[in-house]
PDB file of C-alpha atoms in Angstrom:
ATOM      1  CA  MET A   1       0.205   0.135   0.255  1.00  0.00           C
ATOM      2  CA  ALA A   2       1.691   3.552  -1.128  1.00  0.00           C
ATOM      3  CA  ALA A   3       1.455   6.609   1.248  1.00  0.00           C
ATOM      4  CA  ILE A   4       0.636   9.622  -0.289  1.00  0.00           C
ATOM      5  CA  VAL A   5       2.933  12.601   1.345  1.00  0.00           C
ATOM      6  CA  GLU A   6       1.208  16.425   1.437  1.00  0.00           C
ATOM      7  CA  PHE A   7       3.789  18.977   0.925  1.00  0.00           C
ATOM      8  CA  ASP A   8       3.745  22.712   2.262  1.00  0.00           C
ATOM      9  CA  ALA A   9       2.429  24.817  -1.008  1.00  0.00           C
ATOM     10  CA  SER A  10       5.447  27.321  -0.225  1.00  0.00           C
ATOM     11  CA  ALA A  11       8.154  24.411  -0.456  1.00  0.00           C
ATOM     12  CA  MET A  12       6.810  23.140  -3.436  1.00  0.00           C
ATOM     13  CA  ASP A  13       6.820  26.647  -4.865  1.00  0.00           C
ATOM     14  CA  ALA A  14      10.793  26.952  -3.880  1.00  0.00           C
ATOM     15  CA  LEU A  15      11.347  23.926  -5.599  1.00  0.00           C
ATOM     16  CA  THR A  16       9.048  24.552  -9.151  1.00  0.00           C
ATOM     17  CA  GLU A  17      11.208  28.096  -9.462  1.00  0.00           C
ATOM     18  CA  LYS A  18      14.423  25.769  -8.846  1.00  0.00           C
ATOM     19  CA  MET A  19      13.537  23.707 -11.455  1.00  0.00           C
ATOM     20  CA  LYS A  20      12.629  26.361 -13.851  1.00  0.00           C
ATOM     21  CA  GLU A  21      15.688  28.425 -13.271  1.00  0.00           C
ATOM     22  CA  TYR A  22      17.945  25.003 -13.729  1.00  0.00           C
ATOM     23  CA  GLY A  23      16.027  23.815 -16.909  1.00  0.00           C
ATOM     24  CA  ALA A  24      16.251  20.243 -18.209  1.00  0.00           C
ATOM     25  CA  GLY A  25      18.551  18.498 -16.015  1.00  0.00           C
ATOM     26  CA  SER A  26      16.820  19.472 -12.218  1.00  0.00           C
ATOM     27  CA  GLY A  27      14.665  16.017 -12.818  1.00  0.00           C
ATOM     28  CA  GLN A  28      17.772  14.193 -12.683  1.00  0.00           C
ATOM     29  CA  ILE A  29      19.397  16.385  -9.717  1.00  0.00           C
ATOM     30  CA  ILE A  30      16.281  15.677  -7.877  1.00  0.00           C
ATOM     31  CA  ASP A  31      15.837  12.135  -8.630  1.00  0.00           C
ATOM     32  CA  LYS A  32      19.651  11.211  -7.194  1.00  0.00           C
ATOM     33  CA  VAL A  33      18.719  13.610  -4.236  1.00  0.00           C
ATOM     34  CA  LEU A  34      15.689  11.137  -3.678  1.00  0.00           C
ATOM     35  CA  ARG A  35      17.563   7.948  -4.170  1.00  0.00           C
ATOM     36  CA  SER A  36      20.126   8.381  -1.754  1.00  0.00           C
ATOM     37  CA  GLU A  37      20.497  11.230   1.205  1.00  0.00           C
ATOM     38  CA  GLY A  38      16.505  11.879   0.216  1.00  0.00           C
ATOM     39  CA  ALA A  39      15.682   8.042   1.126  1.00  0.00           C
ATOM     40  CA  GLU A  40      17.762   7.810   4.017  1.00  0.00           C
ATOM     41  CA  GLU A  41      15.845  10.430   5.919  1.00  0.00           C
ATOM     42  CA  ILE A  42      12.975   9.026   5.188  1.00  0.00           C
ATOM     43  CA  LYS A  43      14.407   5.645   6.831  1.00  0.00           C
ATOM     44  CA  LYS A  44      15.134   7.730   9.369  1.00  0.00           C
ATOM     45  CA  GLU A  45      11.799   9.600  10.570  1.00  0.00           C
ATOM     46  CA  ILE A  46      10.100   6.199   9.935  1.00  0.00           C
ATOM     47  CA  THR A  47      12.139   4.217  12.208  1.00  0.00           C
ATOM     48  CA  ARG A  48      12.162   7.261  14.848  1.00  0.00           C
ATOM     49  CA  LEU A  49       8.036   6.434  15.157  1.00  0.00           C
ATOM     50  CA  LEU A  50       8.614   2.967  15.159  1.00  0.00           C
ATOM     51  CA  PRO A  51       7.604   1.509  18.415  1.00  0.00           C
ATOM     52  CA  ALA A  52      10.175  -0.339  20.911  1.00  0.00           C
ATOM     53  CA  SER A  53       8.724  -2.579  23.836  1.00  0.00           C
ATOM     54  CA  GLY A  54      11.350  -3.794  25.599  1.00  0.00           C
ATOM     55  CA  ARG A  55      10.108  -7.670  25.419  1.00  0.00           C
ATOM     56  CA  ASN A  56      12.928 -10.036  24.766  1.00  0.00           C
ATOM     57  CA  TRP A  57      13.427 -14.011  25.498  1.00  0.00           C
ATOM     58  CA  LYS A  58      15.571 -16.516  23.966  1.00  0.00           C
ATOM     59  CA  GLY A  59      14.782 -16.408  19.706  1.00  0.00           C
ATOM     60  CA  LYS A  60      13.031 -13.649  19.840  1.00  0.00           C
ATOM     61  CA  ALA A  61      14.208 -10.984  16.897  1.00  0.00           C
ATOM     62  CA  PRO A  62      15.331  -7.672  18.108  1.00  0.00           C
ATOM     63  CA  ALA A  63      12.690  -4.655  17.651  1.00  0.00           C
ATOM     64  CA  ALA A  64      11.910  -3.111  14.260  1.00  0.00           C
ATOM     65  CA  ARG A  65      13.184   0.333  16.060  1.00  0.00           C
ATOM     66  CA  SER A  66      16.863  -1.310  17.013  1.00  0.00           C
ATOM     67  CA  ALA A  67      16.748  -3.238  13.325  1.00  0.00           C
ATOM     68  CA  MET A  68      15.680  -0.778  11.078  1.00  0.00           C
ATOM     69  CA  PRO A  69      16.803   1.205   8.787  1.00  0.00           C
ATOM     70  CA  ARG A  70      19.060  -1.956   7.614  1.00  0.00           C
ATOM     71  CA  SER A  71      16.177  -3.649   7.384  1.00  0.00           C
ATOM     72  CA  PHE A  72      14.366  -1.662   4.986  1.00  0.00           C
ATOM     73  CA  SER A  73      14.883  -1.019   0.996  1.00  0.00           C
ATOM     74  CA  GLN A  74      13.757   1.042  -1.503  1.00  0.00           C
ATOM     75  CA  THR A  75      12.549   1.092  -4.881  1.00  0.00           C
ATOM     76  CA  ASN A  76      13.354   4.015  -7.392  1.00  0.00           C
ATOM     77  CA  GLY A  77      11.487   5.004  -9.672  1.00  0.00           C
ATOM     78  CA  GLU A  78      11.199   8.344 -12.189  1.00  0.00           C
ATOM     79  CA  LEU A  79      11.208  11.108  -9.340  1.00  0.00           C
ATOM     80  CA  SER A  80      10.316   9.038  -6.746  1.00  0.00           C
ATOM     81  CA  VAL A  81      11.356   6.331  -3.811  1.00  0.00           C
ATOM     82  CA  THR A  82       9.430   3.397  -2.227  1.00  0.00           C
ATOM     83  CA  ILE A  83      10.766   2.825   1.018  1.00  0.00           C
ATOM     84  CA  LEU A  84       9.524  -1.028   1.845  1.00  0.00           C
ATOM     85  CA  ALA A  85      10.498  -2.871   5.177  1.00  0.00           C
ATOM     86  CA  ASP A  86      11.874  -6.249   4.578  1.00  0.00           C
ATOM     87  CA  GLY A  87      11.035 -10.037   5.950  1.00  0.00           C
ATOM     88  CA  LYS A  88       9.788 -10.357   9.576  1.00  0.00           C
ATOM     89  CA  TYR A  89       9.316  -7.014   9.394  1.00  0.00           C
ATOM     90  CA  SER A  90       6.954  -6.596   6.719  1.00  0.00           C
ATOM     91  CA  TYR A  91       4.295  -6.644  10.110  1.00  0.00           C
ATOM     92  CA  LEU A  92       4.857  -2.925   9.608  1.00  0.00           C
ATOM     93  CA  TYR A  93       2.155  -2.507   7.042  1.00  0.00           C
ATOM     94  CA  PHE A  94      -0.483  -4.017   9.405  1.00  0.00           C
ATOM     95  CA  PRO A  95      -4.301  -3.122   8.199  1.00  0.00           C
ATOM     96  CA  ASP A  96      -4.771   0.179   9.663  1.00  0.00           C
ATOM     97  CA  ASP A  97      -7.994  -1.434  11.663  1.00  0.00           C
ATOM     98  CA  GLY A  98      -6.394  -3.912  13.484  1.00  0.00           C
ATOM     99  CA  SER A  99      -8.526  -7.239  12.291  1.00  0.00           C
ATOM    100  CA  SER A 100      -5.672  -8.834  11.552  1.00  0.00           C
ATOM    101  CA  THR A 101      -4.575  -9.498  15.025  1.00  0.00           C
ATOM    102  CA  LYS A 102      -5.676 -10.423  18.669  1.00  0.00           C
ATOM    103  CA  ARG A 103      -3.780  -7.303  19.961  1.00  0.00           C
ATOM    104  CA  HIS A 104      -3.153  -4.974  17.620  1.00  0.00           C
ATOM    105  CA  ALA A 105      -3.719  -1.160  17.833  1.00  0.00           C
ATOM    106  CA  GLY A 106      -4.487   0.264  13.847  1.00  0.00           C
ATOM    107  CA  GLN A 107      -4.346   3.596  12.621  1.00  0.00           C
ATOM    108  CA  GLN A 108      -0.087   3.753  13.312  1.00  0.00           C
ATOM    109  CA  HIS A 109       0.655   4.711   9.832  1.00  0.00           C
ATOM    110  CA  PHE A 110       4.422   4.173  10.351  1.00  0.00           C
ATOM    111  CA  MET A 111       6.103   4.777   6.661  1.00  0.00           C
ATOM    112  CA  GLN A 112       3.333   7.384   6.091  1.00  0.00           C
ATOM    113  CA  HIS A 113       3.823   9.295   8.889  1.00  0.00           C
ATOM    114  CA  GLY A 114       7.593   8.998   8.685  1.00  0.00           C
ATOM    115  CA  ALA A 115       7.563   9.795   4.867  1.00  0.00           C
ATOM    116  CA  GLU A 116       5.508  13.488   6.088  1.00  0.00           C
ATOM    117  CA  ALA A 117       7.838  14.024   9.020  1.00  0.00           C
ATOM    118  CA  ALA A 118      10.587  13.867   6.189  1.00  0.00           C
ATOM    119  CA  ALA A 119       9.071  15.901   3.444  1.00  0.00           C
ATOM    120  CA  PRO A 120      10.732  19.141   4.506  1.00  0.00           C
ATOM    121  CA  LYS A 121      14.052  18.296   4.926  1.00  0.00           C
ATOM    122  CA  VAL A 122      13.981  16.185   1.524  1.00  0.00           C
ATOM    123  CA  LEU A 123      12.625  19.142  -0.338  1.00  0.00           C
ATOM    124  CA  GLU A 124      15.124  21.370   1.329  1.00  0.00           C
ATOM    125  CA  MET A 125      17.826  18.874   0.126  1.00  0.00           C
ATOM    126  CA  CYS A 126      16.451  19.376  -3.641  1.00  0.00           C
ATOM    127  CA  VAL A 127      16.171  22.896  -3.273  1.00  0.00           C
ATOM    128  CA  GLY A 128      19.876  23.178  -1.726  1.00  0.00           C
ATOM    129  CA  LYS A 129      21.094  20.553  -4.741  1.00  0.00           C
ATOM    130  CA  LEU A 130      19.249  22.648  -7.694  1.00  0.00           C
ATOM    131  CA  ALA A 131      20.754  26.108  -6.303  1.00  0.00           C
ATOM    132  CA  GLU A 132      24.604  24.308  -5.913  1.00  0.00           C
ATOM    133  CA  ALA A 133      24.246  23.355  -9.706  1.00  0.00           C
ATOM    134  CA  PHE A 134      23.090  26.604 -10.730  1.00  0.00           C
ATOM    135  CA  ASN A 135      25.086  28.356  -8.862  1.00  0.00           C
ATOM    136  CA  ASN A 136      28.140  26.611 -10.766  1.00  0.00           C
TER     137      ASN A 136
END
């Protein structure tokens, strides 16, 4: 399930202006930011939101919070990046209503809220890289 992330309009306006200034190559610069430091920022914000129960017993895997972000993978698209939780941590996508488990608290949206928290910084990174390229 993909999350839709909303951006601040003024930040998007700044990015749009820089893209116009730089021209045709701006998409490549933004793509590069999204695939590298932008994706890392999103992973960091998602990890920050994950709960850590403190439960442990022999054979229990570490909590997602301590296992992430190395258990994330990403799929790069054109001017997009999709962050995925791997293997045993795929439960981070559990149904929002909590219907699939006995003691599940739904409406957590770790992935979406993490991406939304990272959005302003990722936009700032994009504008900064475009400004650097334009000024050089």
